[in-house]
XYZ file of C-alpha atoms in Angstrom:
159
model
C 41.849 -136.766 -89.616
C 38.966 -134.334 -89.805
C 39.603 -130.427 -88.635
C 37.255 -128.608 -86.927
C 38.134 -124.627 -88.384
C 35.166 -122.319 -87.173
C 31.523 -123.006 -87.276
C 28.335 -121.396 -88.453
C 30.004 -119.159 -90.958
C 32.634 -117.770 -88.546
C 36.397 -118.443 -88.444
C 37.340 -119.541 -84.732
C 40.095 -116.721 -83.322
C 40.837 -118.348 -79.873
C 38.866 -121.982 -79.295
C 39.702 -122.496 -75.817
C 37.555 -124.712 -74.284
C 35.886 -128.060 -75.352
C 33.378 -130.575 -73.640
C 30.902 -133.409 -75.448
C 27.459 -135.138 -74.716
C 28.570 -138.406 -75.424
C 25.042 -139.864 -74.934
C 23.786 -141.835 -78.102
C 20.349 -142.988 -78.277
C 17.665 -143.483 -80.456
C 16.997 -139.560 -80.452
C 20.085 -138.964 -79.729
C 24.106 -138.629 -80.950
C 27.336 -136.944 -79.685
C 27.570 -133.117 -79.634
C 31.021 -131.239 -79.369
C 30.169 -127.624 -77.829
C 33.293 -125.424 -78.283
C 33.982 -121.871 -76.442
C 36.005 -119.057 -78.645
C 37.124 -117.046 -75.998
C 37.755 -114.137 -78.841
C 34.201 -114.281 -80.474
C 32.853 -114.549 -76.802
C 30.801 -117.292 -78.064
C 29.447 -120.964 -77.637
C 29.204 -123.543 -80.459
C 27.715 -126.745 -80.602
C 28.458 -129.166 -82.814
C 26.377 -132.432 -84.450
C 27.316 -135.119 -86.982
C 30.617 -136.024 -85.182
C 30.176 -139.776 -86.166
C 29.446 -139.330 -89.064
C 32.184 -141.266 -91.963
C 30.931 -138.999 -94.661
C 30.370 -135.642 -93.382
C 32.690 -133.596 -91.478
C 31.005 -132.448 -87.681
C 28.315 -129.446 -89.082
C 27.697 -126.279 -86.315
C 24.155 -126.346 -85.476
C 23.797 -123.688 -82.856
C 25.913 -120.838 -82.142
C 24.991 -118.096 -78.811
C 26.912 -115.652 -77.681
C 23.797 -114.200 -75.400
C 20.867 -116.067 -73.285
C 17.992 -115.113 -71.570
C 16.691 -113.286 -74.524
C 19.805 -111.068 -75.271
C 20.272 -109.988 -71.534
C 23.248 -111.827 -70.804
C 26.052 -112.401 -72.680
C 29.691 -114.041 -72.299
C 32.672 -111.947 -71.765
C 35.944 -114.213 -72.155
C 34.528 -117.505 -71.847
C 36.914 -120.208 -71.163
C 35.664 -123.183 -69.848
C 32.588 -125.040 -70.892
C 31.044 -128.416 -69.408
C 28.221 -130.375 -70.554
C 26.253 -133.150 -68.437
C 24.208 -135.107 -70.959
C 20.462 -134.826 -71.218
C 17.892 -137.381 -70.461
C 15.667 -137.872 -73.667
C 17.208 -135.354 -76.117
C 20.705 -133.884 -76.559
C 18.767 -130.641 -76.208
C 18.151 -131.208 -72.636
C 21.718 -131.181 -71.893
C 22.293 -129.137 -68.841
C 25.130 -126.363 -70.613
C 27.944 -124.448 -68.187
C 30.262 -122.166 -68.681
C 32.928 -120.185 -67.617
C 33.497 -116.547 -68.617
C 35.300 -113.073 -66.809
C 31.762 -111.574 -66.205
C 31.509 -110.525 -61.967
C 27.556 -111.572 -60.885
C 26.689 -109.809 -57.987
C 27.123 -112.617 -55.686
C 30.735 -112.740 -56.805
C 30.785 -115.634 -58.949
C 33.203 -114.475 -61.619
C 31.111 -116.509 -63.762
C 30.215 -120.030 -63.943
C 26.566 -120.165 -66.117
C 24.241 -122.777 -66.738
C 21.553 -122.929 -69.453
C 19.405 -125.375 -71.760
C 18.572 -124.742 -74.785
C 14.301 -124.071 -75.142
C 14.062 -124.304 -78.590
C 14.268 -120.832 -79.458
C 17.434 -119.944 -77.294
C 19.468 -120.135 -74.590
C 17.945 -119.927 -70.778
C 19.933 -119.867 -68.001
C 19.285 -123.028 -65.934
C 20.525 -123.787 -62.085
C 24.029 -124.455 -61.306
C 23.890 -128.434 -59.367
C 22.491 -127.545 -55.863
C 25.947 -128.757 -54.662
C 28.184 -126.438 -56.435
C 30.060 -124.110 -54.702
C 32.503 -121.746 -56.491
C 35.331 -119.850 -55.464
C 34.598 -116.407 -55.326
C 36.984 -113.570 -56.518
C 38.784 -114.852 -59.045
C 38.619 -116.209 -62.729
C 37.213 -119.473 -63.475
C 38.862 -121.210 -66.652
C 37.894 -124.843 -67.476
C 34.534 -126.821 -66.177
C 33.860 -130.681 -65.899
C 30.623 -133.030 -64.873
C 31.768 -136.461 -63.500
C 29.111 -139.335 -63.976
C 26.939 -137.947 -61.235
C 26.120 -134.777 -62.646
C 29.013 -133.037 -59.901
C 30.537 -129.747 -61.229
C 34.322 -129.152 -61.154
C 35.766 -125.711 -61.703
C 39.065 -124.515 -62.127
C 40.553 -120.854 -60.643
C 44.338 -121.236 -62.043
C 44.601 -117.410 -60.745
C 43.593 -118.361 -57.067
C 45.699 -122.068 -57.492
C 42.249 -123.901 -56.656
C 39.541 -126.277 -57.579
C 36.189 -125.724 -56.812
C 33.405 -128.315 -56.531
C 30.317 -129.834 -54.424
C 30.079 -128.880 -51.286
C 29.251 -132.098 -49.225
């Protein structure tokens, strides 16, 4: 049994929420991405089939958008796998940060190559406003799940 401890030099404090890209390819292999709700950060992980090597943090980001936005208590994080590259894995999560619109915050983003961007949340999504997400999920057709343990509610496409 391998541990996972911390990643890219840091110590986790409070790991609190987990999701993986599952999708293997020819380009492409599992990812574990990992929310410390203490370091207010997100962690991805590579190398978690590997029989040799223990799972190796590849990216860390605790901001996106260039440093403009950044995660206060993140909770939740959901993953719904990319289509050529595990790069192009549409990334959300769930953190205590009020938008304006009152989404006390559910976030997408991909990753560009040099950071985080924020991305669209699926056009069907519709979150439950004033009050605290926690934990995120994608079933198979790319539908997002949120829970609000606060409000005792789900929230999820709007059909």
């Amino acid at each position: 049994f391998r541990q996972i401890t911390g990643g890219c030099f840091k110590d986790f404090l409070a790991p609190y929420g987990l999701a993986v890209d599952a999708r293997e390819g020819l380009f492409t292999s599992p990812s574990l991405y990992v929310v410390d709700f203490d370091l207010e950060a997100l962690y991805r992980f590579t190398g978690l089939k590997s029989a040799l090597f223990s799972p190796s943090c590849s990216r860390v980001m605790d901001s996106w958008n260039g440093g403009s936005e950044r995660f206060r208590d993140p909770r939740g994080v959901g993953v719904f796998p990319g289509q050529d590259l595990s790069d192009d894995a549409l990334i959300v999560g769930s953190d205590a940060k009020k938008t304006a619109s009152g989404n006390n915050r559910v976030s997408a983003f991909r990753w560009t190559g040099f950071g985080y961007d924020s991305a669209p949340l699926p056009a069907n999504f519709q979150f439950f406003p004033e009050a605290y997400p926690f934990d995120v999920a994608f079933d198979t057709n790319g539908d997002l799940y949120v829970s609000y343990p606060e409000a005792h509610a789900l929230a999820g496409p709007a059909y």
